[in-house]
XYZ file of C-alpha atoms in Angstrom:
449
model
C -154.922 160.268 76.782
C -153.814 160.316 73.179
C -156.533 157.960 71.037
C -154.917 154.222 70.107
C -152.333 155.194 73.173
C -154.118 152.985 75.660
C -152.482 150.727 78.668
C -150.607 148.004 78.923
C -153.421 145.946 79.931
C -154.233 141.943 79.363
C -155.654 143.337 76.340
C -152.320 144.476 74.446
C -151.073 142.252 72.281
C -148.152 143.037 70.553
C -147.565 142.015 67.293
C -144.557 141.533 64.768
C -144.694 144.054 62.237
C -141.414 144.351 60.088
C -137.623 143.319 60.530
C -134.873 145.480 58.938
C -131.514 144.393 58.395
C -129.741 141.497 57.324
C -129.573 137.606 59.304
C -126.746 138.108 62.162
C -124.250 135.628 60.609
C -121.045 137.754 58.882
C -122.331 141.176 60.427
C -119.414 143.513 61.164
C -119.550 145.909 63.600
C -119.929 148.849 61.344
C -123.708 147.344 60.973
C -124.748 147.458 64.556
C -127.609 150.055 65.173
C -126.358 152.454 67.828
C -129.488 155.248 68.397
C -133.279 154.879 67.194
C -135.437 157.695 66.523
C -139.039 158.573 65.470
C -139.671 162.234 63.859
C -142.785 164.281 65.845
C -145.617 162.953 63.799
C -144.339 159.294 63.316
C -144.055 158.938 59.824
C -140.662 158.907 59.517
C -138.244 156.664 61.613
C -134.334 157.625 61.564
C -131.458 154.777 62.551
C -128.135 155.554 63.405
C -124.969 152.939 62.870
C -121.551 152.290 64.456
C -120.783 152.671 60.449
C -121.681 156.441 60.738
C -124.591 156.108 58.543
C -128.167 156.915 58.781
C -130.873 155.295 57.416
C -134.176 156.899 57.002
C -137.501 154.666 56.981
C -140.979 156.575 55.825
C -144.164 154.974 56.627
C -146.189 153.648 53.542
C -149.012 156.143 52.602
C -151.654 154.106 50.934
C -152.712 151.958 54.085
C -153.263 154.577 56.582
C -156.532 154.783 55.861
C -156.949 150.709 55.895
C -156.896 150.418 59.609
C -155.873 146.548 59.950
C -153.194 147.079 57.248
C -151.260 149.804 58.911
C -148.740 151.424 56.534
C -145.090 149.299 56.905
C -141.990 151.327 57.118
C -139.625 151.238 53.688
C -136.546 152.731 53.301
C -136.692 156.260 52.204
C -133.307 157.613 52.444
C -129.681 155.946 53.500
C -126.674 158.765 53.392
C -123.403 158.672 55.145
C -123.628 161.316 58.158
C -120.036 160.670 59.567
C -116.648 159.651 58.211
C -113.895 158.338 60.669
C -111.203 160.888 61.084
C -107.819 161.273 63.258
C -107.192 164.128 65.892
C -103.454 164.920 65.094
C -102.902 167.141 68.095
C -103.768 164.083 70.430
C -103.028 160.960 68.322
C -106.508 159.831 68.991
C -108.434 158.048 66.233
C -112.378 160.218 66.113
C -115.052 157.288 65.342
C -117.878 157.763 62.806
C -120.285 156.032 65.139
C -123.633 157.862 65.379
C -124.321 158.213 68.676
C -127.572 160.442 68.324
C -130.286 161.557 66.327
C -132.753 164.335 66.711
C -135.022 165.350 64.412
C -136.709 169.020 64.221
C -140.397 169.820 63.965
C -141.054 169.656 59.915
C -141.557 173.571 58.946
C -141.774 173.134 55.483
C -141.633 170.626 52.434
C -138.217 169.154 53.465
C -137.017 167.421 56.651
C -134.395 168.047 59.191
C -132.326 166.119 61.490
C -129.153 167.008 63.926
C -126.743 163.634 64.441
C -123.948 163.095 65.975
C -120.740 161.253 66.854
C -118.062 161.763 69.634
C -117.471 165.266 68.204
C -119.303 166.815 65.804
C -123.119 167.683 65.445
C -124.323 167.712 61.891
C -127.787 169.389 60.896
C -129.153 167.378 57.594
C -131.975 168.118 55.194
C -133.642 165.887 53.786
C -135.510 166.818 50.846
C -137.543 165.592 47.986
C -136.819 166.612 44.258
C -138.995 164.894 41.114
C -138.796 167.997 38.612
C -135.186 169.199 36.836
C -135.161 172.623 35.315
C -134.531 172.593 31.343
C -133.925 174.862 28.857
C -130.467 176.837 30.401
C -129.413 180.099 28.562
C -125.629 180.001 30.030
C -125.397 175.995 30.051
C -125.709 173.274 27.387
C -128.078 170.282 28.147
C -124.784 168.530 29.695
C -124.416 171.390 32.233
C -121.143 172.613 30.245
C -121.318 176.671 30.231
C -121.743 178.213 26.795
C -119.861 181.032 24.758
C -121.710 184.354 25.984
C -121.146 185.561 22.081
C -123.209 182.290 20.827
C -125.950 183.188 22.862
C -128.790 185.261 20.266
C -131.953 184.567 22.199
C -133.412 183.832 25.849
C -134.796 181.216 27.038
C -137.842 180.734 29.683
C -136.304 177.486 31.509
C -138.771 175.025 32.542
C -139.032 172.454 34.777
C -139.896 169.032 33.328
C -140.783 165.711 35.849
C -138.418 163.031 36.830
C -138.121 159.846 38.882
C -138.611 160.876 42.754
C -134.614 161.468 44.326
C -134.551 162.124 48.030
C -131.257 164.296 48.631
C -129.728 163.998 51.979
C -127.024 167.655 52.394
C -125.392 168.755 55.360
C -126.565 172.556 56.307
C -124.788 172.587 59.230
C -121.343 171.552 60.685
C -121.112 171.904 64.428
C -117.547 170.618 65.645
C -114.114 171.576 67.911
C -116.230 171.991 71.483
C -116.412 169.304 72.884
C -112.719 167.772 74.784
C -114.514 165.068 75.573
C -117.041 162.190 73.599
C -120.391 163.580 72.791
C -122.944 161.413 74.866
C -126.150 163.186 74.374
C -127.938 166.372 71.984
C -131.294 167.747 72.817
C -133.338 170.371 70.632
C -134.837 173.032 72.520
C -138.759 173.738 72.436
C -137.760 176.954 71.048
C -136.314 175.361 68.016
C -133.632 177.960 67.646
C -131.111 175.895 69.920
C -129.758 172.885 71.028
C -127.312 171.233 73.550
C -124.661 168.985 73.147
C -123.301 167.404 76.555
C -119.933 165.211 76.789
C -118.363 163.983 80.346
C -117.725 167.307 81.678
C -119.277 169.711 80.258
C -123.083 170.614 78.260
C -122.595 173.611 75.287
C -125.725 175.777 73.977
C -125.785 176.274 70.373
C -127.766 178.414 68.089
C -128.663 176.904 65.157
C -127.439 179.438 62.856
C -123.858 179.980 64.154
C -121.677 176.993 63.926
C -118.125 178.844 65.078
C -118.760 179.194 68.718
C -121.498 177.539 71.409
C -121.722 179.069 74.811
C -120.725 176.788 77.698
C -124.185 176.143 80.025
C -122.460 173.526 82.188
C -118.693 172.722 83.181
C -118.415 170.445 85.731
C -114.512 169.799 85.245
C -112.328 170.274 88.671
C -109.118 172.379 88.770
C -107.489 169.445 89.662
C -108.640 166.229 87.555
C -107.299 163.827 90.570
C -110.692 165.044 92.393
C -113.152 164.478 89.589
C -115.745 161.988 91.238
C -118.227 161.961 88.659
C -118.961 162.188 84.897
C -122.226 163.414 82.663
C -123.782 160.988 81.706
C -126.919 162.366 79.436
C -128.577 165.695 79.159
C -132.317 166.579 77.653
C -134.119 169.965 77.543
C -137.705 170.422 79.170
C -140.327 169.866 76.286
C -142.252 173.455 76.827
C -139.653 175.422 78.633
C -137.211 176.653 76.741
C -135.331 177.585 79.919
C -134.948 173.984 81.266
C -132.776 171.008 81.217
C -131.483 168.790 83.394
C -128.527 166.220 82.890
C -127.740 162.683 84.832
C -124.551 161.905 86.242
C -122.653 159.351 86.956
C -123.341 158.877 90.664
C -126.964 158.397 90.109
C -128.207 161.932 91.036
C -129.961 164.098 88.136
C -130.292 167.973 88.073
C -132.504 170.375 87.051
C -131.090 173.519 85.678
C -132.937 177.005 85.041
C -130.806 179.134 82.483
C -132.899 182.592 83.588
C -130.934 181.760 87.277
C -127.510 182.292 85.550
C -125.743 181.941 82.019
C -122.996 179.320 83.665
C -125.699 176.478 84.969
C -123.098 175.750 87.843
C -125.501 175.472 90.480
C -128.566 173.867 90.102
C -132.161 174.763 90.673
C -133.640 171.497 92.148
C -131.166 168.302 92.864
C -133.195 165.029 92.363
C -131.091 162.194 94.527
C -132.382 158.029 96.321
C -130.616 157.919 99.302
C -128.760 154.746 99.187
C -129.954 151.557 101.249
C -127.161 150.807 103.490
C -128.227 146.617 103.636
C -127.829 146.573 99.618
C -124.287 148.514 99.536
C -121.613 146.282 97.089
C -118.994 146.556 95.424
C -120.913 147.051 92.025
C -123.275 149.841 93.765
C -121.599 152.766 92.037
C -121.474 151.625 89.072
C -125.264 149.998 88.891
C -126.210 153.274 90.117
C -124.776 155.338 87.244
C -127.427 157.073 85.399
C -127.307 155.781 81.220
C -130.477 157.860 79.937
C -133.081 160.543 81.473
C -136.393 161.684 79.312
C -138.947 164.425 80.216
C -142.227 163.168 79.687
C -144.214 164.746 76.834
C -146.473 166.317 79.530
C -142.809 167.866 81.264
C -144.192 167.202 84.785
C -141.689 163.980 85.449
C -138.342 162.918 84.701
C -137.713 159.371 83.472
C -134.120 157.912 84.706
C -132.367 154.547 83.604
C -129.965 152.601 85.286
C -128.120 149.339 85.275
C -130.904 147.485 87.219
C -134.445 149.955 87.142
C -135.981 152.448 85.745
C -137.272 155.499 88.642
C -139.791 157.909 87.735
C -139.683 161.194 89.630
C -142.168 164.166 89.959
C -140.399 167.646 89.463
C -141.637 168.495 92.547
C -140.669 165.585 94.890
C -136.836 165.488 94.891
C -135.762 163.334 97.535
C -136.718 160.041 96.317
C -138.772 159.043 93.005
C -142.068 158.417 92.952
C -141.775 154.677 90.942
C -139.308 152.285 90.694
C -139.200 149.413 88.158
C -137.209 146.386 88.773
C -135.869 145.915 84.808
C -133.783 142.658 85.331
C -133.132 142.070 89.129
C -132.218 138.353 88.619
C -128.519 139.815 87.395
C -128.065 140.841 90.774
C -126.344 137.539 91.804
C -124.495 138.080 88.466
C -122.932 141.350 88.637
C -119.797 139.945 89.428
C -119.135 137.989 86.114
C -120.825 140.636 83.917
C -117.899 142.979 85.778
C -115.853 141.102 84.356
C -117.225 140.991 80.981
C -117.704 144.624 80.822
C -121.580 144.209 80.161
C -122.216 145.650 83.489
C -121.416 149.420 81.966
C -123.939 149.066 78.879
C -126.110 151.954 78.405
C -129.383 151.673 78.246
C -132.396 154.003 77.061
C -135.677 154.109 78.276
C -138.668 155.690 76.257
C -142.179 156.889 77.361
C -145.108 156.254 75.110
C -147.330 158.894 73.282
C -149.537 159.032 76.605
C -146.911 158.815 79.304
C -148.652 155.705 80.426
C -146.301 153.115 80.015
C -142.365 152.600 79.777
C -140.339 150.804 77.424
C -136.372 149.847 77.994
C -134.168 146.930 77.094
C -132.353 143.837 78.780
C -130.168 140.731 77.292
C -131.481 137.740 75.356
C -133.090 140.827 72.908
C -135.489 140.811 76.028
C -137.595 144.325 75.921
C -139.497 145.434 79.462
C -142.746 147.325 79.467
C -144.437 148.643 82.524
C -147.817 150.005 82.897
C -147.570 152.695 85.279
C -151.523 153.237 85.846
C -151.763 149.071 86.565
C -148.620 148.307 87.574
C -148.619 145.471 85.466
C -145.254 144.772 83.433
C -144.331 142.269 80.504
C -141.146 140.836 78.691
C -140.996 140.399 75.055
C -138.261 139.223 72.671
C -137.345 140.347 69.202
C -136.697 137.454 67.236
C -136.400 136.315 63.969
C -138.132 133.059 65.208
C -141.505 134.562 65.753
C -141.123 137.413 62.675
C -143.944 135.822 60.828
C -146.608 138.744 59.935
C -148.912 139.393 62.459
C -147.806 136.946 64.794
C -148.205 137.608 68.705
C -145.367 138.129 70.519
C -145.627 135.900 73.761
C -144.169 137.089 77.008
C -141.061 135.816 78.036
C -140.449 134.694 81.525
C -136.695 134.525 83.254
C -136.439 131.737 86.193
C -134.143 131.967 88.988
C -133.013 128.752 90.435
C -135.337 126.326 91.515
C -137.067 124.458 88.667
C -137.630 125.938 85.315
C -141.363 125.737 83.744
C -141.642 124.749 80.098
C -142.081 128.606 78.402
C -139.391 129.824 80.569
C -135.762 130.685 80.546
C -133.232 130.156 83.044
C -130.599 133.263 84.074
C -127.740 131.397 83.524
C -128.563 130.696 79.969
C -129.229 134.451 78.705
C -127.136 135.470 76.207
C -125.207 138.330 76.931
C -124.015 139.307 73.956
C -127.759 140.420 72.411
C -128.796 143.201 73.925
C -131.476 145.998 73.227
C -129.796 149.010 74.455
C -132.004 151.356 71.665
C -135.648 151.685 71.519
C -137.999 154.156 70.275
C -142.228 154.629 70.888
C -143.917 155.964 68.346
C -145.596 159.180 69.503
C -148.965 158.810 68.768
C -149.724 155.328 67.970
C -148.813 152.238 69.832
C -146.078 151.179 67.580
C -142.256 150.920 68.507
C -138.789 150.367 66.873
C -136.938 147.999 68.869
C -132.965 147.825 67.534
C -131.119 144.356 68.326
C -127.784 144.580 66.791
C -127.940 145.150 63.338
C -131.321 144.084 63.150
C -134.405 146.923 63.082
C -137.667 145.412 64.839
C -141.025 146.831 64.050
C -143.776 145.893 66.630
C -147.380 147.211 67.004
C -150.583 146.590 69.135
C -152.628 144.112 67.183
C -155.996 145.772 66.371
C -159.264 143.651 67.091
């Protein structure tokens, strides 16, 4: 177990650490945070917007050291990643929404990042520049080119300090593959490619070419009339290179193995619940639809998210998973009116913590879930502005189902809908997590004794 990665135990206390963004009142839509993301040692913490921007957050140096003021996270870089644009050929307007981010292992001074919208995959550096050079031979001190002929001596140019600049540049444009929206991009552990995975089919790029990918998965039919499911996210195995698997739309996952065959048509292991008959609705197919799947770090299970629960399944058990987390199963009696206002096909993620110990998704009311898998235990919490004093505890929230309603609890019927954490993010070694509630950024960590 990773050190100050413990359980979700009585102990835990979660505490309000930062809020980002601006109070909800006159927010427009290009505001609203659509994908969260911590880089592999934590420092740095990347949001993505419907706006097409990212912002960048770095955690404050100084009070690492300090361990009961834990650095905050201040804004370190903000660039615009995607612009809206108009496909011509099908009259279809291309939105600059971000819809992820992935950030690669830091190799060198500067930072990198892949994001993307519904069709192209940028890779961004992020870099750090407080020196200019001085002292030109072939430019003036305004950058204007001089007359060779003027030109009687050279110059040594040197490089004098200036204010710190953080420079955002694209390296890397990665677009015209995908027919269909983008819903997912995973970097591979050998850190030469990645995949990008839309409705019907996942592409394999290498980092260095951005003219062609190579097709890994096509699931499109001859005959679109007999399509009877979609892709709905795709993720690489953390240590082998050679393994990914992608959820669908029908609930099922599968595990691919690209040594088997370069077109991933048939799978190598087929994880599927077999459906209780006494449950069956008219809602079952699409509360069964599969909105995010994570390896663990450890790459022994698969995490799954659905309308209602989160499963956990062993790679080696494939007929049923080996947890099951009820996230929200008071909407159950309410799946017909949030039909009807569309809520029931939000997507939400799910994230593991540093240790694999305990999970992390969302719900409505800015409710979060967390569920100890080693105690079973589980909590709600809410991210607030109410309780966003420093340091103060978050208090676990409790929903009531008919009947009568205790003091610190909330009915079902008067959830709110509208706020909903669909993004979340763990830190990976410390028990500290990102929490986005519409255009609001919510910093939480374990309060230390």
């Amino acid at each position: 177990m990773i050190p100050g990665v413990g359980t979700l135990t009585q102990d835990t206390l979660w505490c309000f650490s930062q809020v980002k963004g601006t109070i909800e009142i006159g927010t427009t839509e290009a505001d609203i945070i659509s994908t969260v993301e911590f880089n592999h040692t934590g420092e740095l913490l990347a949001t993505g917007d419907k706006g097409g921007r990212v912002v960048i957050f770095q955690r404050e140096q100084e009070s690492k050291n300090q361990i009961h003021r834990r650095g905050e996270y201040n804004v370190y870089s903000t660039f615009q990643s995607h612009e809206p644009e108009f496909d011509y050929l099908k009259s279809l307007e291309i939105e600059e929404k971000i819809n992820k981010i992935r950030w690669l292992p830091q190799q060198n001074a500067a930072y990198f990042l892949l994001s993307t919208n519904d069709k192209t995959v940028k890779l961004w550096k992020v870099s750090e520049r407080d020196k200019r050079p001085e002292g030109y031979n072939l430019k003036d001190e305004e950058g204007r080119l001089r007359d060779p002929a003027t030109i009687t001596t050279l110059r040594v140019p040197v490089l004098r300090p200036m204010d710190l600049m953080v420079e955002a540049t694209p390296r890397r444009v990665f677009a015209n593959a995908h027919t269909y929206h983008i819903n997912s991009i995973s970097v591979n552990s050998d850190y030469e490619t990645y995949m990008s995975a839309d409705d019907l089919r996942i592409n394999l790029w290498n980092f260095e070419i951005t003219n062609q990918s190579f097709n890994i998965v096509d699931i499109k039919p001859a005959n679109m009339e007999e399509l009877t499911e979609v892709i709905t996210a795709a993720e690489f195995h953390p240590h082998h290179c050679n393994t990914f698997v992608y959820s669908s739309s029908k609930g099922t996952i599968r595990l691919c193995d690209m040594r088997a065959s370069a077109l991933c048509d048939r799978h190598t292991k087929f994880f599927e619940e077999p459906e209780d008959p006494s449950n069956r609705s008219f809602f079952s197919e699409i509360i069964s639809s599969i909105s995010d799947v994570k390896f663990s770090h450890s790459g022994r299970y698969i995490m799954t998210r659905d309308y209602l629960t989160v499963k956990v399944w062993d790679l080696n058990m494939e007929n049923r998973p080996i947890e099951t987390y009820q996230v929200h199963d008071y909407l159950r009696s309410k799946l017909c009116s949030l039909y009807e206002n569309d809520c029931i096909f939000d997507k939400f993620e799910c994230v593991w913590n540093g240790s694999d110990s305990v999970i992390m998704t969302g719900s409505y009311n800015n409710f979060f879930r967390m569920f100890d898998r080693n105690t079973k235990r589980d909590v709600t919490l809410e991210a607030s502005r109410e309780n966003s004093k420093p340091r103060a505890i978050l208090k676990p929230r409790k929903v009531c189902v008919g009947g009568k309603r205790r003091k610190d609890e909330i009915s079902v019927d008067s959830l709110d809908f509208s706020k909903k954490i669909l993004h979340t993010a763990w830190h990976p070694s410390e028990n500290i997590i990102a929490v986005a509630a519409t255009n609001n950024l919510y910093i939480f960590q374990d309060k230390v004794n």
